[in-house]
Structure formats: C-alpha cells, structure tokens
Amino acid sequence: MKRTNASTLEGFILLGFSDQPHLEMVLLLVVSIIYILTLMGNTAIILVSYFSPKLHTPMYFFLSNLSFLDLCFTTSVVPQMLWNLKGPDKTISYTGCVIQLYVALGLGSTECVLLTVMAYDRFSAICRPLHYGVIMHPKLLQQLAALAWISGFAGSTVQTVLVFQLPLCSHHMVDDFMCEEPALIKIACVNTTFLENELSIASVLYVVIPLGLILVSYGCIVRTVLKIKSAEGRRKAFGTCGSHLIVVVLFFGTIISVYIQPKSKYTGNYSKFLTLFYTVVTPSLNPLIYTLRNKEVVWALRRLVGRDSS
C-alpha cells in the first residue's frame, strides 16, 4: 500500500499471530467458544437483573451496565479477529479501523470509570449503610452511569482523531490483531512524542486515577469491616466486594501492562496476549465471577430458567 493522502482509505493489514499459523487455528477455536460464552453469560446477567425484582438495586443496575458494555466491547473486536484468523486475508478497511479504535477505546475507558462507580457503590453500602438508600437514589444511578459512558467516549473521540492525523508508513502493517492505539502509533513515520504524551495523559485520567479511587474506596471498606465484631458480618461484607475486586484486578492489571509502558516495549506476542486477555477473556469471566460468588444471582437465574422451562 503506497503512502498518499488518499491511500490510507485502502486500509490496514492486521498481522496478529500470522507468524505462527498453527497458533491461529487454536485461537480461532478458543476465541469462538469464549465469544459464545461471553454473549450467553452477559445476556443472562442483563435478563436476570431486569426480570428479578429482588435484583432491582444499585449494585445490579451497574452490573447490567457492565454486562452490556462487555457485550459491545467483545463484539467490536472478536468478529474481525475471527475473520482474520480463519484465512490468509488479514486486512481491515480504513473506516473499519477508525470505528474499531473509537469504539474499543470508548468502551475500555467507560469500563474503567464504571468500575470506579461500582467501587463507590460498595463504599456507600458498607461504610454508610444507614444512608445508602438516600445516597444511591435512582437519579444519581442514572447520572453516574451517564458520566461513565459520556466521559469514556469523549476521551476516545480525542484520541482517535489524533491517531489518524498521523502520517503512517507505506506498508500499513499493524503488529496486532486489532486496531490498538499503541500499535498504530508504532507505524507512524513521524516523531510521535506528542501523541505518546497524550496517551500517557489519557492513561492517567482513565486508568491511574480510577484505580487510585478504587483503592481508596477499598481502604475505607477494609477499615470499616475490621471494626465489625461478628466474624459472620465481616465475611458477608467482604463477600459483597469480592466479585468486584476480582474483576478490577483482572481488567486493570492487563490494561496497565499494555498502555502504561514505553512504546519500545510494545513488541512481540506478549503484548498481543495481554490485549487478547482484556478484550476477550475478561468479559467472559465477569458473569462467571458474579454468579459463582453471588447466591442472589444464582437464585434469580435458576428461577428465570425454571420459569422459561415451565
């Protein structure tokens, strides 16, 4: 692909794991199974939260948002990935790459903010239980959810515009299986210091600060729970936070590894597997984590399935 102002419309080549054809066949099967499980699991969480009156609480309102977000997140990445894995055609159109980057960045940023909001919900429930119903009123829930979605896509708009203003090298070969910002920056034919600095600022705003707020929330939660004299009370309090904390560790752990590192380290299959983990694996684990550790969800799911069967 020759480099001209119009040639970028021809698209990109997503190299992915093309250097290991045997691995591509395995990934095609594994990712297909995980994607189906992701669709089923997150759809089940949304339906259970909607149809079970017992789950009409702030916690499950945010969990439904998280499940819907995960459905959109994986769908923005996986179909294109499966198409590229199944054969020699590794291309993605210029417009498709723009849309994929915009949607993936927006949803990823939204999830960072949403997980922070969910931590605030747990903080309010445990540290201020007597005022919880007043604090987390329906209007605030909608405002917090809107804040997560709007702020996520606002940042994505800025980042996407800046990335595609760069003059890219003529080969247009992206060393990843999706249009990921660090991989696109790597193929720019100009000094990318400004954009790398912008990426660092975005990482602070959407990763470091949210993670810091989550840690502060859990610090307050731990301090409050340790004051509970009953061992059963402490166990129950920690149990309500366990699922959320596991999701936070899985998601932020891989996000930090991909985005908060020098561009020179963004090489090899290591980074690709990290990206694969937080875009494909984590969304499939979220429903499993919440259902296995939450008796209310299991009860509501069994009730819904039983009602459908009858």
XYZ file of C-alpha atoms in Angstrom:
310
model
C 0.000 0.000 0.000
C 1.570 3.240 -1.143
C 1.608 6.218 1.164
C -0.503 9.077 -0.187
C -3.225 11.197 1.377
C -5.832 9.020 -0.280
C -4.094 5.678 0.118
C -4.975 5.425 3.797
C -8.508 4.688 2.639
C -7.206 1.352 1.338
C -6.941 0.060 4.885
C -4.505 -1.839 7.081
C -3.037 -5.303 7.467
C -3.511 -6.770 10.956
C -0.551 -9.101 11.395
C -1.888 -10.665 14.589
C -0.381 -14.112 15.087
C 0.284 -14.696 11.365
C 3.885 -15.648 12.143
C 2.503 -18.724 13.941
C -0.156 -20.310 11.671
C -0.634 -23.300 13.992
C -1.483 -20.909 16.824
C -4.086 -19.150 14.682
C -6.153 -22.336 14.301
C -6.114 -22.924 18.044
C -7.061 -19.305 18.745
C -9.884 -19.474 16.200
C -11.492 -22.327 18.111
C -10.788 -20.960 21.606
C -11.876 -17.389 20.861
C -15.071 -18.630 19.151
C -16.026 -20.643 22.245
C -15.174 -17.788 24.605
C -17.171 -15.320 22.492
C -20.268 -17.536 22.602
C -19.901 -17.907 26.376
C -19.483 -14.131 26.694
C -22.682 -13.479 24.758
C -24.630 -16.049 26.780
C -23.243 -15.080 30.190
C -23.606 -11.319 29.904
C -27.047 -11.578 28.298
C -28.124 -13.805 31.193
C -26.917 -11.227 33.735
C -28.863 -8.444 31.971
C -32.065 -10.529 31.777
C -31.808 -11.721 35.374
C -31.204 -8.190 36.673
C -34.172 -6.883 34.687
C -36.740 -9.602 35.379
C -35.935 -10.307 39.035
C -37.454 -7.627 41.342
C -35.100 -8.743 44.096
C -32.158 -7.558 41.988
C -33.526 -4.065 41.307
C -30.759 -2.499 43.374
C -27.903 -0.076 42.570
C -25.350 -2.898 42.531
C -27.181 -4.854 39.829
C -28.033 -1.703 37.892
C -24.304 -1.094 37.462
C -23.657 -4.795 36.866
C -26.168 -4.724 33.997
C -24.337 -1.742 32.533
C -21.057 -3.652 32.849
C -22.521 -6.709 31.117
C -23.932 -4.621 28.269
C -20.576 -2.866 27.947
C -18.745 -6.207 27.779
C -21.122 -7.429 25.075
C -20.380 -4.357 22.970
C -16.649 -4.482 23.752
C -16.101 -8.045 22.585
C -18.379 -7.595 19.563
C -16.317 -4.610 18.417
C -13.200 -6.797 18.320
C -13.951 -10.518 18.054
C -15.822 -10.835 14.699
C -12.991 -9.071 12.834
C -10.433 -11.141 14.734
C -12.158 -14.415 13.829
C -12.357 -13.382 10.170
C -8.608 -12.694 10.121
C -7.762 -15.908 11.972
C -9.673 -18.181 9.602
C -7.665 -17.429 6.469
C -4.847 -15.518 4.780
C -6.854 -12.275 4.481
C -5.700 -10.061 7.378
C -6.978 -6.739 6.098
C -9.315 -4.239 7.695
C -10.645 -1.184 5.885
C -9.557 2.297 6.897
C -13.092 3.146 8.038
C -13.353 -0.155 9.894
C -10.090 0.543 11.701
C -11.254 4.017 12.713
C -14.565 2.670 14.022
C -12.903 -0.224 15.843
C -10.368 2.028 17.561
C -13.031 4.587 18.504
C -15.461 2.008 19.904
C -12.833 -0.107 21.684
C -11.180 2.941 23.274
C -14.554 4.363 24.258
C -15.796 1.137 25.824
C -12.473 0.431 27.538
C -12.397 3.932 29.058
C -16.050 3.616 30.056
C -15.330 0.348 31.856
C -12.538 1.994 33.859
C -14.925 4.728 35.038
C -17.804 2.284 35.583
C -15.684 0.022 37.802
C -14.824 3.126 39.839
C -18.510 3.975 40.191
C -19.203 0.405 41.320
C -16.482 0.761 43.963
C -18.212 3.931 45.222
C -21.467 1.974 45.409
C -19.806 -0.694 47.574
C -18.209 2.023 49.716
C -21.615 3.635 50.313
C -23.252 0.290 51.092
C -20.667 -0.782 53.673
C -19.323 2.457 55.115
C -22.616 4.368 55.179
C -25.299 1.671 55.352
C -27.911 3.822 57.127
C -27.772 6.463 54.391
C -27.245 4.093 51.464
C -30.805 4.311 50.154
C -30.687 8.115 50.268
C -27.228 8.402 48.682
C -27.723 5.917 45.843
C -31.120 7.153 44.657
C -32.323 6.305 41.118
C -31.484 9.717 39.662
C -27.887 9.507 40.909
C -27.544 5.996 39.479
C -28.525 7.261 36.038
C -26.200 10.261 36.348
C -23.229 8.085 37.357
C -23.883 5.631 34.520
C -24.178 8.533 32.057
C -20.932 10.007 33.410
C -19.121 6.728 32.735
C -20.397 6.379 29.168
C -20.029 10.046 28.161
C -16.572 10.516 29.662
C -15.354 7.275 28.079
C -16.386 8.202 24.554
C -15.327 11.844 24.946
C -11.768 10.713 25.583
C -11.991 8.176 22.769
C -13.021 10.899 20.318
C -9.929 12.965 21.086
C -7.542 10.009 20.942
C -8.971 8.592 17.712
C -8.789 11.944 15.917
C -5.174 12.474 16.990
C -4.080 8.953 15.993
C -5.476 9.185 12.479
C -3.925 12.598 11.910
C -0.527 10.894 11.888
C 1.188 10.173 8.553
C 1.570 6.397 8.566
C 4.255 4.256 6.958
C 3.562 2.885 3.498
C 3.231 -0.776 4.492
C 0.305 -0.114 6.890
C 1.096 -3.329 8.749
C -0.280 -3.207 12.288
C 1.521 -5.659 14.556
C -1.633 -6.667 16.420
C -4.937 -8.449 15.812
C -6.962 -5.235 16.226
C -6.556 -1.511 15.675
C -4.970 -0.735 19.048
C -3.599 2.734 19.728
C -0.041 1.743 20.779
C 0.295 -0.482 17.683
C -0.939 2.293 15.370
C 1.450 4.829 16.924
C 4.279 2.413 16.248
C 3.779 2.531 12.450
C 3.782 6.344 12.248
C 6.523 7.819 10.048
C 6.997 10.953 12.160
C 8.067 11.792 15.680
C 5.249 10.579 17.937
C 6.400 12.166 21.203
C 3.334 14.414 21.364
C 0.918 11.533 20.855
C 2.783 9.324 23.307
C 2.488 12.100 25.879
C -1.222 12.401 25.092
C -1.570 8.638 25.557
C 0.196 8.940 28.920
C -2.215 11.689 29.995
C -5.199 9.599 28.883
C -3.792 6.603 30.784
C -3.551 8.718 33.932
C -7.113 10.032 33.517
C -8.748 6.708 32.700
C -6.507 4.150 34.406
C -4.338 5.594 37.181
C -6.894 7.968 38.739
C -9.821 5.478 38.615
C -7.619 2.732 40.056
C -6.447 5.107 42.775
C -10.047 5.975 43.685
C -10.948 2.284 43.776
C -8.031 1.548 46.126
C -9.041 4.439 48.397
C -12.628 3.133 48.468
C -11.475 -0.347 49.398
C -9.124 1.056 52.006
C -12.120 2.686 53.695
C -14.146 -0.512 53.269
C -11.456 -2.673 54.879
C -11.127 -0.265 57.797
C -14.912 -0.307 58.338
C -15.229 -4.085 58.025
C -12.435 -4.736 60.513
C -14.448 -2.822 63.092
C -17.300 -5.323 62.783
C -17.158 -7.645 65.790
C -19.039 -10.526 64.203
C -16.960 -12.863 62.051
C -20.074 -13.666 60.015
C -20.681 -9.958 59.467
C -17.112 -9.431 58.265
C -17.364 -12.409 55.934
C -20.622 -11.154 54.440
C -19.259 -7.624 53.989
C -16.117 -8.849 52.229
C -18.240 -11.231 50.160
C -20.231 -8.355 48.646
C -16.979 -6.793 47.401
C -15.058 -9.893 46.359
C -16.500 -10.240 42.871
C -15.953 -6.584 42.002
C -12.403 -6.655 43.341
C -11.503 -9.710 41.227
C -12.850 -8.007 38.088
C -10.864 -4.847 38.909
C -7.618 -6.810 39.296
C -8.105 -8.736 36.034
C -9.097 -5.729 33.936
C -6.774 -3.050 35.288
C -3.844 -5.462 35.543
C -3.810 -6.135 31.804
C -4.747 -2.571 30.807
C -1.774 -1.211 32.767
C 0.562 -3.738 31.137
C -0.495 -2.636 27.633
C -0.904 1.127 27.977
C 1.404 2.251 30.764
C 4.734 1.262 29.263
C 7.207 2.742 26.751
C 6.334 2.249 23.072
C 9.592 0.366 22.556
C 8.292 -2.425 24.787
C 5.116 -2.827 22.795
C 6.504 -5.700 20.760
C 6.126 -9.427 20.406
C 3.300 -11.783 21.209
C 3.422 -10.888 24.913
C 1.527 -7.619 24.395
C -0.860 -9.311 21.973
C -1.806 -11.925 24.545
C -2.379 -9.190 27.143
C -4.666 -7.371 24.726
C -6.402 -10.658 23.940
C -6.961 -11.205 27.644
C -8.690 -7.927 28.471
C -10.684 -7.742 25.213
C -11.832 -11.372 25.018
C -11.181 -13.346 28.204
C -12.095 -10.825 30.924
C -15.599 -10.060 29.533
C -16.348 -13.798 29.544
C -15.157 -14.185 33.139
C -17.217 -11.331 34.594
C -20.586 -13.178 34.544
C -18.912 -16.306 35.901
C -17.275 -14.380 38.747
C -20.501 -12.650 39.754
C -22.712 -15.738 39.531
C -20.376 -18.113 41.345
C -19.800 -15.706 44.223
C -23.339 -14.364 44.495
C -26.194 -16.538 45.739
C -28.797 -13.907 44.792
C -27.810 -14.037 41.122
C -27.717 -17.863 41.135
C -31.171 -17.966 42.749
C -32.613 -15.445 40.289
C -31.024 -17.251 37.331
C -32.461 -20.614 38.394
C -35.851 -19.001 38.918
C -35.733 -17.379 35.465
C -34.638 -20.611 33.757
C -37.285 -22.593 35.643
C -39.992 -20.127 34.643
C -38.910 -20.244 31.000
C -38.873 -24.058 31.054
C -42.355 -24.282 32.542
